[in-house]
Short mmCIF file of C-alpha atoms in Angstrom, two decimals:
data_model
loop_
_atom_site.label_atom_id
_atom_site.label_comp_id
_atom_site.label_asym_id
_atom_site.label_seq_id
_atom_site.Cartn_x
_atom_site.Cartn_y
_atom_site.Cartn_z
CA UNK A 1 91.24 61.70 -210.09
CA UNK A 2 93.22 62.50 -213.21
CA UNK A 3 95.36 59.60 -212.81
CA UNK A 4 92.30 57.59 -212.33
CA UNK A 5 90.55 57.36 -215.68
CA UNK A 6 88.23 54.58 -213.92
CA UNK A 7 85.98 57.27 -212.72
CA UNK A 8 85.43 58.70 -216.31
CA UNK A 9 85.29 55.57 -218.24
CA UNK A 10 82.98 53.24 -216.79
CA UNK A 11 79.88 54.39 -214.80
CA UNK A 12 79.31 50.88 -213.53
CA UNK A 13 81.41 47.90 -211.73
CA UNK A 14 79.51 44.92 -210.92
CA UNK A 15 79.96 41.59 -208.67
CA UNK A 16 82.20 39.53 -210.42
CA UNK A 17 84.24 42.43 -211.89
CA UNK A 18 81.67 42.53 -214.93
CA UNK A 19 82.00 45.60 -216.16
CA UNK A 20 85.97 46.38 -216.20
CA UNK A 21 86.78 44.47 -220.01
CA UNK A 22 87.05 47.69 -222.05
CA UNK A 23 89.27 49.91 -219.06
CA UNK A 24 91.96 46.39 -218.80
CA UNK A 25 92.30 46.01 -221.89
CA UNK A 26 92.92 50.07 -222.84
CA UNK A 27 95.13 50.68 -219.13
CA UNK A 28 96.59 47.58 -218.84
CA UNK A 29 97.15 45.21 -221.75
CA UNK A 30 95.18 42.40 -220.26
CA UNK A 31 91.93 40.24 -221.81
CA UNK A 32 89.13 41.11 -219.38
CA UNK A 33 87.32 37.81 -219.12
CA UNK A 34 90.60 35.71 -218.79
CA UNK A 35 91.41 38.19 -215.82
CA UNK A 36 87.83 37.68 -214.39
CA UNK A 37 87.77 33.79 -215.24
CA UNK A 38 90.70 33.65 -213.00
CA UNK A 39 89.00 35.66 -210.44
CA UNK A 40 86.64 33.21 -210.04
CA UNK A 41 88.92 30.37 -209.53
CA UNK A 42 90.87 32.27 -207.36
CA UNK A 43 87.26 32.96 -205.70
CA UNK A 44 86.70 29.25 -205.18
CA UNK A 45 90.68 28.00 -204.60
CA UNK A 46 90.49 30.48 -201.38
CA UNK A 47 87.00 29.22 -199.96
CA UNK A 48 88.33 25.75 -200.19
CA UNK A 49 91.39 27.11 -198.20
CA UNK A 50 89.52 28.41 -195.55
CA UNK A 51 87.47 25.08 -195.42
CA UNK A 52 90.34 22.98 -194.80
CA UNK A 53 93.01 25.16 -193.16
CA UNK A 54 92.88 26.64 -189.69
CA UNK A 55 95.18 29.17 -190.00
CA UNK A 56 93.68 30.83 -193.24
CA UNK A 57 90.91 30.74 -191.59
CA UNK A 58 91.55 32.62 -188.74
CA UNK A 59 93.66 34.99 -191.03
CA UNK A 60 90.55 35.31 -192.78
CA UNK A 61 88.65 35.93 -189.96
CA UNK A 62 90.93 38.30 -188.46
CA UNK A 63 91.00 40.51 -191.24
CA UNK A 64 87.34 40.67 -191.95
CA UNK A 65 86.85 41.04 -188.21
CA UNK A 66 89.23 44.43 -188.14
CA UNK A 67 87.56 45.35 -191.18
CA UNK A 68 83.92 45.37 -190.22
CA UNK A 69 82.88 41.54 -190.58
CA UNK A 70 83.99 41.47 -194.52
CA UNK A 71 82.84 38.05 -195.80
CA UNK A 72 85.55 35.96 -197.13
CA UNK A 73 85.21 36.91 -200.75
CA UNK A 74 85.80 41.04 -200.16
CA UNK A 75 88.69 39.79 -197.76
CA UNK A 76 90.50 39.25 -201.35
CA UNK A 77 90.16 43.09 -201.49
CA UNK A 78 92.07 44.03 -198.66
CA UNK A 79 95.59 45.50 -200.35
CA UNK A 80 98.02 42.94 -199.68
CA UNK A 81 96.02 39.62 -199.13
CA UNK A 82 95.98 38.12 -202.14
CA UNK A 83 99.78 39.31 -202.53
CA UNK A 84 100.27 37.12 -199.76
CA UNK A 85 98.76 34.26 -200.88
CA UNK A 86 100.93 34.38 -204.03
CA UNK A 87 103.38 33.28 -201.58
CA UNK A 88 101.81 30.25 -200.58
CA UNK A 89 103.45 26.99 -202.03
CA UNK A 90 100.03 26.03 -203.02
CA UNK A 91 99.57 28.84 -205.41
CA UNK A 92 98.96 27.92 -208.52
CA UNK A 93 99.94 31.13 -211.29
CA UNK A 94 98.69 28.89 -214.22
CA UNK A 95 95.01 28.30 -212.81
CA UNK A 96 94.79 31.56 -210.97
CA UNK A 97 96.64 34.69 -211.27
CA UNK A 98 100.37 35.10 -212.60
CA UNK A 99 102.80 37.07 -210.44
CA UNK A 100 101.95 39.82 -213.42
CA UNK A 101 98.24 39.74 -212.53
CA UNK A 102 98.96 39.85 -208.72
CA UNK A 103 100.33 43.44 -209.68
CA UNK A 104 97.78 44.70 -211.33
CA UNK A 105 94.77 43.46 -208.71
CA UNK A 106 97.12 45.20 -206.38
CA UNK A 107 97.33 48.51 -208.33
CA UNK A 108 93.83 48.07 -209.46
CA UNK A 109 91.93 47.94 -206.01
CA UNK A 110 92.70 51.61 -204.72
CA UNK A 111 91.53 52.71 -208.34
CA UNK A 112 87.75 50.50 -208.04
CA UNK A 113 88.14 51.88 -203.94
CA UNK A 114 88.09 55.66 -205.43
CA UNK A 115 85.28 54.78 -207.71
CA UNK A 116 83.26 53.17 -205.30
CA UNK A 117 83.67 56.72 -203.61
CA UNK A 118 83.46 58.71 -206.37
CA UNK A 119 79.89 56.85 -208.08
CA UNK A 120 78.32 56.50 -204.38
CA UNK A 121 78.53 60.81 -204.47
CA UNK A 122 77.62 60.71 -208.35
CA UNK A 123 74.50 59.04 -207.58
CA UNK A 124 73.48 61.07 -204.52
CA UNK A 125 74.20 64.46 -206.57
CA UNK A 126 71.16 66.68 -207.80
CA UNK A 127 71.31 69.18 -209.91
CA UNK A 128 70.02 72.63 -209.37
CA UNK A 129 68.66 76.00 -211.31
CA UNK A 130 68.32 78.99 -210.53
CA UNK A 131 65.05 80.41 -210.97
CA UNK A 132 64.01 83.98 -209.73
CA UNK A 133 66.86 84.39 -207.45
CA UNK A 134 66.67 80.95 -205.81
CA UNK A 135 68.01 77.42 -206.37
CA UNK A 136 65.82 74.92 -207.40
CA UNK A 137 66.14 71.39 -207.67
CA UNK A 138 63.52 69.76 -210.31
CA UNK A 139 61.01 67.31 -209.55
CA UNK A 140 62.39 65.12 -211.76
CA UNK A 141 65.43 65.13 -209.78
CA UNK A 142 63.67 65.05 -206.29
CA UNK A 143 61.52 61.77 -207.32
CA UNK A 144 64.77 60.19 -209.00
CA UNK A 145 65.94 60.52 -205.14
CA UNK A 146 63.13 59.65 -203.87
CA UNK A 147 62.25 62.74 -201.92
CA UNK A 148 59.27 63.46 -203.17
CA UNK A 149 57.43 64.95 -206.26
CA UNK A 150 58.03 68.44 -206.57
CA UNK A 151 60.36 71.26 -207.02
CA UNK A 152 62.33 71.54 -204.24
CA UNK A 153 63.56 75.15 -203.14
CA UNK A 154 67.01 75.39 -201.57
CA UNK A 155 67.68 78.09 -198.41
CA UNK A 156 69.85 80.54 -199.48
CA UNK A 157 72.32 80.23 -196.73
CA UNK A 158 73.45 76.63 -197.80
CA UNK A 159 77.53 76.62 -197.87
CA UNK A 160 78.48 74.99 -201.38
CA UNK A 161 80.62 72.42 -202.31
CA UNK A 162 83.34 74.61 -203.53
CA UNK A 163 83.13 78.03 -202.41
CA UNK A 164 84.69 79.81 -205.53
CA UNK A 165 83.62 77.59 -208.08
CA UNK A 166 81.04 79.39 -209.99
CA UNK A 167 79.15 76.31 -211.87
CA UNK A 168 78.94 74.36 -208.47
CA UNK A 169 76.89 77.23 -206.62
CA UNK A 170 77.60 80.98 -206.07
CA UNK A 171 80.24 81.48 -203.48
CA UNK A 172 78.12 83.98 -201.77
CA UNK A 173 76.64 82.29 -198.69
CA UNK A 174 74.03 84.00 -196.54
CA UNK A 175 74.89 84.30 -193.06
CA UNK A 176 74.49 85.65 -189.76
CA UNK A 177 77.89 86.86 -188.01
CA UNK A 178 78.59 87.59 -184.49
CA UNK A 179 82.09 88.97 -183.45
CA UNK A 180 82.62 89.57 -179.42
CA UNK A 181 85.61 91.75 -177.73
CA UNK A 182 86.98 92.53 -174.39
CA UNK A 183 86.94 96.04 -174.04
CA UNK A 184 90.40 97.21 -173.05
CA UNK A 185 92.06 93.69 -173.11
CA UNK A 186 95.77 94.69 -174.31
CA UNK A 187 95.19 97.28 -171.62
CA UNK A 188 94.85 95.12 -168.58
CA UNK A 189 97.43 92.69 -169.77
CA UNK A 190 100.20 95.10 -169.68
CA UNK A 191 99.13 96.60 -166.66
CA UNK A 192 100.25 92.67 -165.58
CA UNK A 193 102.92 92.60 -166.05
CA UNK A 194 103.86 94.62 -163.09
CA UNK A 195 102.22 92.89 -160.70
CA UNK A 196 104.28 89.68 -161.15
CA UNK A 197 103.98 86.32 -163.39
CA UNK A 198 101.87 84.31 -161.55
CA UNK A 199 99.11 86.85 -161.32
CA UNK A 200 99.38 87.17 -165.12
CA UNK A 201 99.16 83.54 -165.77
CA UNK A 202 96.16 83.07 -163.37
CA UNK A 203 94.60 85.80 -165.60
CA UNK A 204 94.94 84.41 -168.53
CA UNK A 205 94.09 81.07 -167.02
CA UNK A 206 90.22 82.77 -166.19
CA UNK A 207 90.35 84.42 -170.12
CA UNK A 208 91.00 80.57 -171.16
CA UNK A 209 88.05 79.42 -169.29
CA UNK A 210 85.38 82.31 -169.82
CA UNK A 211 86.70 81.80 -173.85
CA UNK A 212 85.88 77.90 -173.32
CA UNK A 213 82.43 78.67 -171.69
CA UNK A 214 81.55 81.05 -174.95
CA UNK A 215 82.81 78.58 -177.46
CA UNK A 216 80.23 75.73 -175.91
CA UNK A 217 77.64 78.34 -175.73
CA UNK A 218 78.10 78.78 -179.85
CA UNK A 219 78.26 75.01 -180.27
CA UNK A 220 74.94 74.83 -177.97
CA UNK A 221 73.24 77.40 -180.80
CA UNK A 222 75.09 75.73 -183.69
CA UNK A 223 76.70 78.74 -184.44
CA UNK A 224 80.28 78.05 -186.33
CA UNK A 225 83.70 79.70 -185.02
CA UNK A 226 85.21 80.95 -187.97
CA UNK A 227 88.05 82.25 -186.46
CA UNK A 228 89.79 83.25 -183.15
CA UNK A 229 90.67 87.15 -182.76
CA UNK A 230 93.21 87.24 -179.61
CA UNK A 231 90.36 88.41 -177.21
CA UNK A 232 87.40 87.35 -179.17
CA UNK A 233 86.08 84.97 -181.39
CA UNK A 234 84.51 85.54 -185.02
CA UNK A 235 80.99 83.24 -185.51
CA UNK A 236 78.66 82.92 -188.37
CA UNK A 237 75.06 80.90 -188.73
CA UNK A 238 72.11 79.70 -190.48
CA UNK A 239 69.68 81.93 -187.67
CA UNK A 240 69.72 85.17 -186.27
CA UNK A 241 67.64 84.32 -184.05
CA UNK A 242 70.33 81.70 -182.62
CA UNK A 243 72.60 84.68 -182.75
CA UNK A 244 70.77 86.77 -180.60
CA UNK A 245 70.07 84.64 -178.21
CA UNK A 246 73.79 83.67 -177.78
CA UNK A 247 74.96 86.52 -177.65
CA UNK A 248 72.62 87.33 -174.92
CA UNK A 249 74.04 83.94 -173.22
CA UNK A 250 77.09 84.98 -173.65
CA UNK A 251 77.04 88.49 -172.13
CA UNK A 252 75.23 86.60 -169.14
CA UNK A 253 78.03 84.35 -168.55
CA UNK A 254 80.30 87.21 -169.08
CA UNK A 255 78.81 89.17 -165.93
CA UNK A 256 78.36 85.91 -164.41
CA UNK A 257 82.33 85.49 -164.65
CA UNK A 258 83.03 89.27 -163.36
CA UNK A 259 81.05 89.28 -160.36
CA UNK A 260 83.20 85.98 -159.32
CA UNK A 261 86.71 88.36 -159.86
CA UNK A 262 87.34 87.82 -163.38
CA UNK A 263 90.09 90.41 -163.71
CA UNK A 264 88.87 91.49 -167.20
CA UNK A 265 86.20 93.23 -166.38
CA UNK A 266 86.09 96.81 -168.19
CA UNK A 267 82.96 95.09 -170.37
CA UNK A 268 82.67 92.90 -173.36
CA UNK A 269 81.11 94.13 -176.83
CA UNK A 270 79.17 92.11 -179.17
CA UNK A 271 77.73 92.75 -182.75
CA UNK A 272 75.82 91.19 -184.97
CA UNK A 273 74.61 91.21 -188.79
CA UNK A 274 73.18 89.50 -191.55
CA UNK A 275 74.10 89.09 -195.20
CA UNK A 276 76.48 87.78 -197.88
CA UNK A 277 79.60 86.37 -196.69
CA UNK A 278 82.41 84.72 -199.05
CA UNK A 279 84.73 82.37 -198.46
CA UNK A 280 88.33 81.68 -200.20
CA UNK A 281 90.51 78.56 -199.92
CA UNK A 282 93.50 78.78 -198.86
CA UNK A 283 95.94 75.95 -198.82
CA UNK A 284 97.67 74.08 -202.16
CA UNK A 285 95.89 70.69 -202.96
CA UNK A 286 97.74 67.84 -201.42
CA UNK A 287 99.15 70.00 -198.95
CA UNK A 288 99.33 67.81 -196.08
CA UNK A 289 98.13 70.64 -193.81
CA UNK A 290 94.87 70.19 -195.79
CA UNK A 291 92.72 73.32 -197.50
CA UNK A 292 91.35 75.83 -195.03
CA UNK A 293 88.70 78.68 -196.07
CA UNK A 294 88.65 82.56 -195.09
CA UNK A 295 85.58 84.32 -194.92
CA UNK A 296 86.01 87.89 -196.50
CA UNK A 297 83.85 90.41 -198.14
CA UNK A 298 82.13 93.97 -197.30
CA UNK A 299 79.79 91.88 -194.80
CA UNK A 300 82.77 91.16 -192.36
CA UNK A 301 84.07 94.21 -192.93
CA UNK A 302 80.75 95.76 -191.77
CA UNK A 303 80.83 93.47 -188.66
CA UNK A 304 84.22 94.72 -187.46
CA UNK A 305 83.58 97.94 -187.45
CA UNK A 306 80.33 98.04 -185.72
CA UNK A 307 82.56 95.44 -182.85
CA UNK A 308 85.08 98.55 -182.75
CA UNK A 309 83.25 101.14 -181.88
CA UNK A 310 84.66 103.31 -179.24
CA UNK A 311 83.98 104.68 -175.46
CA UNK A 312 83.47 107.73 -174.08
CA UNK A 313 86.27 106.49 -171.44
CA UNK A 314 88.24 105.56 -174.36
CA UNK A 315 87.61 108.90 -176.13
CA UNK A 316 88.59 111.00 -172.60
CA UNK A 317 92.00 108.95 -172.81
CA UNK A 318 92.83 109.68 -176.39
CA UNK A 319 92.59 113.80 -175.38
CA UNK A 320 94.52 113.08 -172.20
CA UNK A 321 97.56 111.70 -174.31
CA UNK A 322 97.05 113.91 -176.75
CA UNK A 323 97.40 117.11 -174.34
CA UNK A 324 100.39 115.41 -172.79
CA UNK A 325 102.09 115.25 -176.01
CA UNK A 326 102.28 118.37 -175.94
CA UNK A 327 99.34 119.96 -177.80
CA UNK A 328 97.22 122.59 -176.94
CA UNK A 329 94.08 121.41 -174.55
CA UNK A 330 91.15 123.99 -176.16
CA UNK A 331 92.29 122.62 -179.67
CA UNK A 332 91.51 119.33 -178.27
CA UNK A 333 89.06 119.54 -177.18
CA UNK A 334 87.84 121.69 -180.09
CA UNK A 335 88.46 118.50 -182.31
CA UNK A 336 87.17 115.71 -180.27
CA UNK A 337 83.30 118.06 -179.78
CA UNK A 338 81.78 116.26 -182.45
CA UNK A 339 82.11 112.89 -180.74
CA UNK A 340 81.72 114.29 -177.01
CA UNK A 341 78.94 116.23 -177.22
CA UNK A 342 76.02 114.40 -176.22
CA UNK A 343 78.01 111.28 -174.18
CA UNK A 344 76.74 112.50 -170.89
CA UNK A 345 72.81 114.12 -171.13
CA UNK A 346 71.26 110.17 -170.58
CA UNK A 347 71.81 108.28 -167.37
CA UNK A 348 74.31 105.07 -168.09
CA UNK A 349 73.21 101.93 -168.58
CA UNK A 350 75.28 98.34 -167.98
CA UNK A 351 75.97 97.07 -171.30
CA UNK A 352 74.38 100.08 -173.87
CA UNK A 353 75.07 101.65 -177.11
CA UNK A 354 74.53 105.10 -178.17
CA UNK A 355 75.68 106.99 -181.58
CA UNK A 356 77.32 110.86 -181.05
CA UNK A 357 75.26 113.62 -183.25
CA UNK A 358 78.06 112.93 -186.25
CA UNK A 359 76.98 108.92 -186.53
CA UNK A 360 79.88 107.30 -184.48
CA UNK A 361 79.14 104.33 -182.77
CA UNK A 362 79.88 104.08 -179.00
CA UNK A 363 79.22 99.85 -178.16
CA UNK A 364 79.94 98.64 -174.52
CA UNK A 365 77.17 96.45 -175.20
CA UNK A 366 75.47 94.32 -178.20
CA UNK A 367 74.57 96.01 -181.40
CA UNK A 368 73.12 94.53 -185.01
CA UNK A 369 72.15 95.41 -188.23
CA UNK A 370 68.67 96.42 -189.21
CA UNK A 371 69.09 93.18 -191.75
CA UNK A 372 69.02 90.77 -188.46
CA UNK A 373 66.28 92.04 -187.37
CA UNK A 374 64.55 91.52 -191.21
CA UNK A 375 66.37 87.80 -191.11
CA UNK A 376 64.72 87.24 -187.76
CA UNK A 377 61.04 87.90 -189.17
CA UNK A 378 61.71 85.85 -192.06
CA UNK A 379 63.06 82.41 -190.49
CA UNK A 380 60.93 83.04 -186.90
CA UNK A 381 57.27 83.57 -185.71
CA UNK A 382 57.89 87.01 -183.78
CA UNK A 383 54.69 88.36 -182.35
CA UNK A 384 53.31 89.52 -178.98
CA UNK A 385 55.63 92.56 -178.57
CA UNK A 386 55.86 94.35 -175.55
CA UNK A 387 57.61 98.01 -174.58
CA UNK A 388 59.88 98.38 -171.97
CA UNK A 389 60.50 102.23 -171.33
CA UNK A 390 63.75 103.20 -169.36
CA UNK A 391 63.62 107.04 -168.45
CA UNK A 392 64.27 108.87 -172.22
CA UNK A 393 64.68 105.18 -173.53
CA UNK A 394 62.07 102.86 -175.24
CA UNK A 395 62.52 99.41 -176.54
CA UNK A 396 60.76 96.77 -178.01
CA UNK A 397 60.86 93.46 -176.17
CA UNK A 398 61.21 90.48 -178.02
CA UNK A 399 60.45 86.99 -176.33
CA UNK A 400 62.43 83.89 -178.26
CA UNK A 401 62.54 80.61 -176.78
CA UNK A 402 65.65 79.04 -176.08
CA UNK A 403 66.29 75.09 -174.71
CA UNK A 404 62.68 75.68 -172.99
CA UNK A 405 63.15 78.61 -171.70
CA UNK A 406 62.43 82.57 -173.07
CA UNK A 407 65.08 84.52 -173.32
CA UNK A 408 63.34 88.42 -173.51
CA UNK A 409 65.37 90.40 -175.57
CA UNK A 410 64.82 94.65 -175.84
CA UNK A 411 65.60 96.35 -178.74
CA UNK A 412 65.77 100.04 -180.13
CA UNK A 413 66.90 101.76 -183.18
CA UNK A 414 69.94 103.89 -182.39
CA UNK A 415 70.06 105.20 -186.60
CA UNK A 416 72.73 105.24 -188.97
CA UNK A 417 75.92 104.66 -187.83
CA UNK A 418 78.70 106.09 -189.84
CA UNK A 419 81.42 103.21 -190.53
CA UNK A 420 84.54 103.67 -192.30
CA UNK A 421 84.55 102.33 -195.83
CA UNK A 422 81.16 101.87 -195.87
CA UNK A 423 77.57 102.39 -196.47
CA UNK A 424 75.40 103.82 -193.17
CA UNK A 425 73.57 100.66 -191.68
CA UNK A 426 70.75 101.12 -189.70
CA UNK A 427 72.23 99.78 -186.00
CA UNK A 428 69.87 98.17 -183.43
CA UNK A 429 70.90 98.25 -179.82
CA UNK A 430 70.56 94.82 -178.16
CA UNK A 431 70.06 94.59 -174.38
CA UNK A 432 68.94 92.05 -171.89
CA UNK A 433 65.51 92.66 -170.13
CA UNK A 434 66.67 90.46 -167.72
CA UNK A 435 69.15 93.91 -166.50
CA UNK A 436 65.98 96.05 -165.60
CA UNK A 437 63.77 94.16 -163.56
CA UNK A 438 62.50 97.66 -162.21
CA UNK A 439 61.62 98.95 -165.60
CA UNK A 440 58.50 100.13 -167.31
CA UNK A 441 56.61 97.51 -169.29
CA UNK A 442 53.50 98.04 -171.40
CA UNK A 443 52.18 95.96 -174.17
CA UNK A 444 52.47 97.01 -178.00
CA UNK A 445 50.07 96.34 -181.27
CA UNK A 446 52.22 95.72 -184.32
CA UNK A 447 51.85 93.50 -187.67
CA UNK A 448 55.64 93.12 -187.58
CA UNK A 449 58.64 93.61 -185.30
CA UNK A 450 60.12 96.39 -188.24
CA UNK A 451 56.83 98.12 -187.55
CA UNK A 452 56.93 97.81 -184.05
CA UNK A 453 60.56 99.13 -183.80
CA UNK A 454 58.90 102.39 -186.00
CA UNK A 455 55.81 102.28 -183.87
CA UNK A 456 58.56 103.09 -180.95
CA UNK A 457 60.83 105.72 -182.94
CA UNK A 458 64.21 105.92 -183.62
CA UNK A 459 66.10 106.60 -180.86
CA UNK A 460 67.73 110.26 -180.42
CA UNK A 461 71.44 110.17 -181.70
CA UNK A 462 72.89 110.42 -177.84
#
């Protein structure tokens, strides 16, 4: 653009080329209505050609045929043409354009191409305010679109232009994120490599597929894969409730793939939360790579952890290699009480979440934020609750429908989970009703599903 001073110093090019005098004269030394008086002979001299020549015309034809049925006139504007008509021993550089003037059509159309470009997006741009917290776009500016007549809000979880450009838009973007893992992945795949090559290449073959299954899953919500993590995948969206009910999806197709020997089958975790994500380019401009963007901030921070959280399997293998290193078992398990303490008093559950008496989060299942579920009452008409109550357990069912169908999802507050780094979030376990066809169902009176989830109670810290 900076080599292109078009863009800046004319806000207009007409038919004809009306509107170029002032930028030939100042860029290239050259009287704008001789140059445009020999356009139009050049116009006519090629029409005629066509007319009475076979093989321009089928050039002609040919060219605006590739090029989306151009008439014969913007044929001339196709780099090259009129280059090669300069050639033709019928070319006459008195009446139309001197070998000098060939050059500079040439080196001009890219330029008018880039303004063309550049003016379409000028005069589809609106400007915004911001205005208690929220961007605004003036009526003035709607109706000059023709959109409508008033102020027109904008949803806070639009991605800008230019993501750390602060006069385009605020490079915070609100988001939902969902991050899944297989639980002991690294595990399995050195225990592998014993076994022999093929049967580690027909795991990873099922890992491939299960991954490719997930991924259209996510496309199928419109959920956006930020980035691959090795044995999961990092997603953000507009919806939590999309995000919910893929994860549920995906956990589904994740049992699905177990019960038909997938060979990674120790579980899968899944978290999700809600809130303002950044992104930073990375990439040099004109890097023929291209510019790619990061996501970073506390928010994906705060998803990563709650995606890490630990096992009591995982725990009882940590003291195992400790004692076998050498130290002594009672201190042990003297340091480990904290998180061990209450793993066992509840009966298991497939795919569950609990947090020990000291806040640490145990996930073999889905977990979110308390500001998913706030997103989710927001942006979705959430009513008709229902309780499903599984021995000390209670959660609140949630029905959201999903390609015609209703996806029930329960949900209970586990409390504040004690992250590294980070404030104490208020962490929702996520399950499946579908799991516990045998379990206790009653129906619950609530304005909102935040009061229904305190109508319920926190649940103990087990």
């Amino acid at each position: 653009m900076y080599a292109n001073v078009l863009i800046f110093s004319e806000s207009r090019v007409e038919a004809g080329l009306f509107g170029l005098d002032g930028y030939l004269q100042a860029q290239f030394g050259i009287d704008g209505p001789d140059f445009r008086q020999h356009w139009h002979a050049l116009v006519e001299w090629h029409r005629e050609r066509i007319d009475h020549k076979p093989r321009s015309q089928s050039l002609a034809s040919f060219l605006g045929g590739l090029l989306e049925d151009l008439p014969a006139d913007r044929v001339l504007t196709v780099p090259g043409y009129v280059t090669f008509l300069a050639s033709a021993p019928s070319w006459d550089s008195e009446q139309l354009w001197s070998p000098q003037q060939v050059e500079i059509w040439e080196e001009l159309l890219p330029r008018l191409k880039v303004f063309e470009q550049f003016n379409g997006l000028r005069s589809v741009t609106i400007r915004v305010r911001r205005f208690d917290d929220r961007l605004v776009c003036p009526a003035t500016e709607v109706e000059r679109m023709g959109a409508g007549h008033d102020n027109l809000y904008l949803p806070p979880t639009l991605r800008p232009l230019d993501f750390t450009t602060p006069w385009v838009v605020d490079p915070g973007v609100a988001r939902s994120g969902l991050v899944y893992d297989i639980i002991h992945f690294t595990r399995i795949v050195t225990s592998m490599r014993d076994t022999g090559a093929a049967s580690e290449e027909a795991a990873f073959r099922a890992f491939f597929k299960l991954q490719r299954r997930l991924d259209r899953i996510a496309a199928d919500h419109r959920l956006y894969r930020e980035k691959y993590l090795g044995d999961g995948v990092f997603y953000t969206g507009r919806d939590s409730r999309r995000l919910l009910v893929a994860a549920i999806r995906m956990q589904r197709n994740y049992r699905e793939t177990v019960r038909g020997g997938f060979p990674f089958d120790r579980g899968m975790r899944l978290a999700l939360n809600h809130g303002s994500y950044r992104l930073l380019p990375f990439g040099e401009p004109g890097d023929r790579r291209g510019e790619s963007y990061e996501i970073f901030g506390e928010t994906v921070v705060e998803l990563f952890r709650l995606i890490s959280g630990k096992s009591s399997q995982d725990l009882r293998e940590l003291q195992s290699l400790l004692v076998s290193r050498g130290y002594e078992e009672a201190e042990v398990r003297r340091f480990f009480a904290p998180l061990m303490s209450k793993v066992s008093p509840l009966p298991a559950l497939p795919f569950s979440a609990h947090l020990t008496p000291s806040g640490q989060l145990m996930n073999s299942g889905i977990v979110a934020t308390n500001t998913v579920i706030e997103d989710l009452q927001i942006h979705s008409d959430v009513e008709h609750f229902r309780q499903m109550t599984l021995g000390p357990r209670e959660y609140v069912i949630v029905a959201l429908e999903d390609a015609g169908e209703v996806v029930e999802v329960g949900m209970r507050r586990l409390g504040r989970s004690d992250l590294k780094g980070l404030e104490s979030p208020m962490v929702i376990e996520i399950v499946d009703v579908e799991l516990f066809e045998g379990a206790t169902i009653s129906r619950l009176e609530a304005e909102s599903l935040s009061d229904t989830l305190g109508v319920v109670g926190e649940a103990a810290a087990v």
